[in-house]
Amino acid sequence: FLVVGLGFLIWWRRGEKASNNKAQLARMADQCDAIFANMGSVSAPGLALKTGEVAVAQLSQAGLLEFVSNGSSYQGMNNGVGIRITNGISWNVSGSGGQLTKNPEVEQIVDSGTVIFTNKRILFAGTKYTREWAFDKMVNVQTSANGATVHMNVTGQSKVSGLTYTNASQLTPGILLSVAQAYATGGQSAAAELARTYASQFRAIQA
């Protein structure tokens, strides 16, 4: 009975996970449809659009990725010398020295906020920082599986920075970036077609 019960529990949890995945895929497909339907009319509150710039999509919850130092470490040296005072008694004079070394930089989520994707750039507005990545200044873009994280190199900045999504019910930064870049290179029709293609693919996976 216990084996059967455990087997049912595993089956039920797998079914629950599959159901959640299907619901997530359905939401993402609907969001792609919304991008297609609203192409050219997306609002960008707080962002002054440049001439010829069009807001393509918005991600309401995202994390800002940057490489920062994780503090410093002190490396000391001890060159102590023992001085004998009398039989059985000695006094140790400790040496001093060492240096404070900055720890290697590691990638961290340094802020969270909203991301606006336009046909010219990406703008992040968080609680502590704002960042901008202009398409005409990008020299390299790397995306992880499903576009969950995006790393970008732009001219004028020595460090790589990027975005990661923090809400599984939303489209990933990589997907939205690809739609925005499609608009930049092929215009509104190309971006709309890509958004519609994504929606069809999500529904095919869901089925």
PDB file of N, CA and C in Angstrom, residues 30-40 56 179 188-189 191-197 199:
ATOM      1  N   ASP A  30      -0.255  34.036 -24.971  1.00  0.00           N
ATOM      2  CA  ASP A  30      -1.170  35.185 -24.940  1.00  0.00           C
ATOM      3  C   ASP A  30      -0.399  36.498 -24.944  1.00  0.00           C
ATOM      4  N   GLN A  31       0.734  36.525 -24.222  1.00  0.00           N
ATOM      5  CA  GLN A  31       1.541  37.744 -24.180  1.00  0.00           C
ATOM      6  C   GLN A  31       2.173  38.031 -25.543  1.00  0.00           C
ATOM      7  N   CYS A  32       2.569  36.988 -26.253  1.00  0.00           N
ATOM      8  CA  CYS A  32       3.095  37.177 -27.606  1.00  0.00           C
ATOM      9  C   CYS A  32       2.011  37.698 -28.539  1.00  0.00           C
ATOM     10  N   ASP A  33       0.801  37.176 -28.385  1.00  0.00           N
ATOM     11  CA  ASP A  33      -0.326  37.682 -29.170  1.00  0.00           C
ATOM     12  C   ASP A  33      -0.584  39.158 -28.871  1.00  0.00           C
ATOM     13  N   ALA A  34      -0.435  39.527 -27.594  1.00  0.00           N
ATOM     14  CA  ALA A  34      -0.655  40.926 -27.204  1.00  0.00           C
ATOM     15  C   ALA A  34       0.401  41.834 -27.835  1.00  0.00           C
ATOM     16  N   ILE A  35       1.653  41.365 -27.890  1.00  0.00           N
ATOM     17  CA  ILE A  35       2.698  42.145 -28.546  1.00  0.00           C
ATOM     18  C   ILE A  35       2.351  42.333 -30.016  1.00  0.00           C
ATOM     19  N   PHE A  36       1.896  41.264 -30.665  1.00  0.00           N
ATOM     20  CA  PHE A  36       1.505  41.331 -32.074  1.00  0.00           C
ATOM     21  C   PHE A  36       0.357  42.306 -32.273  1.00  0.00           C
ATOM     22  N   ALA A  37      -0.650  42.226 -31.396  1.00  0.00           N
ATOM     23  CA  ALA A  37      -1.835  43.069 -31.550  1.00  0.00           C
ATOM     24  C   ALA A  37      -1.551  44.536 -31.249  1.00  0.00           C
ATOM     25  N   ASN A  38      -0.639  44.787 -30.299  1.00  0.00           N
ATOM     26  CA  ASN A  38      -0.373  46.167 -29.859  1.00  0.00           C
ATOM     27  C   ASN A  38       0.890  46.755 -30.481  1.00  0.00           C
ATOM     28  N   MET A  39       1.446  46.082 -31.483  1.00  0.00           N
ATOM     29  CA  MET A  39       2.683  46.554 -32.082  1.00  0.00           C
ATOM     30  C   MET A  39       2.542  47.987 -32.574  1.00  0.00           C
ATOM     31  N   GLY A  40       3.428  48.849 -32.108  1.00  0.00           N
ATOM     32  CA  GLY A  40       3.406  50.251 -32.514  1.00  0.00           C
ATOM     33  C   GLY A  40       2.619  51.149 -31.592  1.00  0.00           C
ATOM     34  N   VAL A  56       8.383  48.717 -28.099  1.00  0.00           N
ATOM     35  CA  VAL A  56       7.933  47.432 -28.634  1.00  0.00           C
ATOM     36  C   VAL A  56       7.300  46.566 -27.555  1.00  0.00           C
ATOM     37  N   VAL A 179      12.456  40.247 -30.405  1.00  0.00           N
ATOM     38  CA  VAL A 179      11.364  40.951 -31.092  1.00  0.00           C
ATOM     39  C   VAL A 179      11.758  42.405 -31.347  1.00  0.00           C
ATOM     40  N   GLN A 188       8.231  47.116 -38.324  1.00  0.00           N
ATOM     41  CA  GLN A 188       7.115  46.648 -37.510  1.00  0.00           C
ATOM     42  C   GLN A 188       6.584  45.299 -37.973  1.00  0.00           C
ATOM     43  N   SER A 189       6.503  45.092 -39.276  1.00  0.00           N
ATOM     44  CA  SER A 189       5.950  43.836 -39.786  1.00  0.00           C
ATOM     45  C   SER A 189       6.815  42.643 -39.389  1.00  0.00           C
ATOM     46  N   ALA A 191       8.789  42.420 -36.700  1.00  0.00           N
ATOM     47  CA  ALA A 191       8.625  42.190 -35.265  1.00  0.00           C
ATOM     48  C   ALA A 191       7.287  41.524 -34.971  1.00  0.00           C
ATOM     49  N   ALA A 192       6.233  41.978 -35.637  1.00  0.00           N
ATOM     50  CA  ALA A 192       4.911  41.395 -35.425  1.00  0.00           C
ATOM     51  C   ALA A 192       4.878  39.933 -35.851  1.00  0.00           C
ATOM     52  N   GLU A 193       5.524  39.637 -36.961  1.00  0.00           N
ATOM     53  CA  GLU A 193       5.563  38.260 -37.445  1.00  0.00           C
ATOM     54  C   GLU A 193       6.330  37.350 -36.488  1.00  0.00           C
ATOM     55  N   LEU A 194       7.428  37.855 -35.920  1.00  0.00           N
ATOM     56  CA  LEU A 194       8.189  37.055 -34.963  1.00  0.00           C
ATOM     57  C   LEU A 194       7.381  36.804 -33.693  1.00  0.00           C
ATOM     58  N   ALA A 195       6.672  37.822 -33.206  1.00  0.00           N
ATOM     59  CA  ALA A 195       5.831  37.648 -32.025  1.00  0.00           C
ATOM     60  C   ALA A 195       4.737  36.614 -32.285  1.00  0.00           C
ATOM     61  N   ARG A 196       4.160  36.664 -33.465  1.00  0.00           N
ATOM     62  CA  ARG A 196       3.119  35.693 -33.817  1.00  0.00           C
ATOM     63  C   ARG A 196       3.702  34.286 -33.938  1.00  0.00           C
ATOM     64  N   THR A 197       4.921  34.183 -34.452  1.00  0.00           N
ATOM     65  CA  THR A 197       5.589  32.879 -34.549  1.00  0.00           C
ATOM     66  C   THR A 197       5.850  32.300 -33.163  1.00  0.00           C
ATOM     67  N   ALA A 199       4.145  32.895 -30.471  1.00  0.00           N
ATOM     68  CA  ALA A 199       2.850  32.476 -29.921  1.00  0.00           C
ATOM     69  C   ALA A 199       2.454  31.102 -30.457  1.00  0.00           C
TER      70      ALA A 199
END
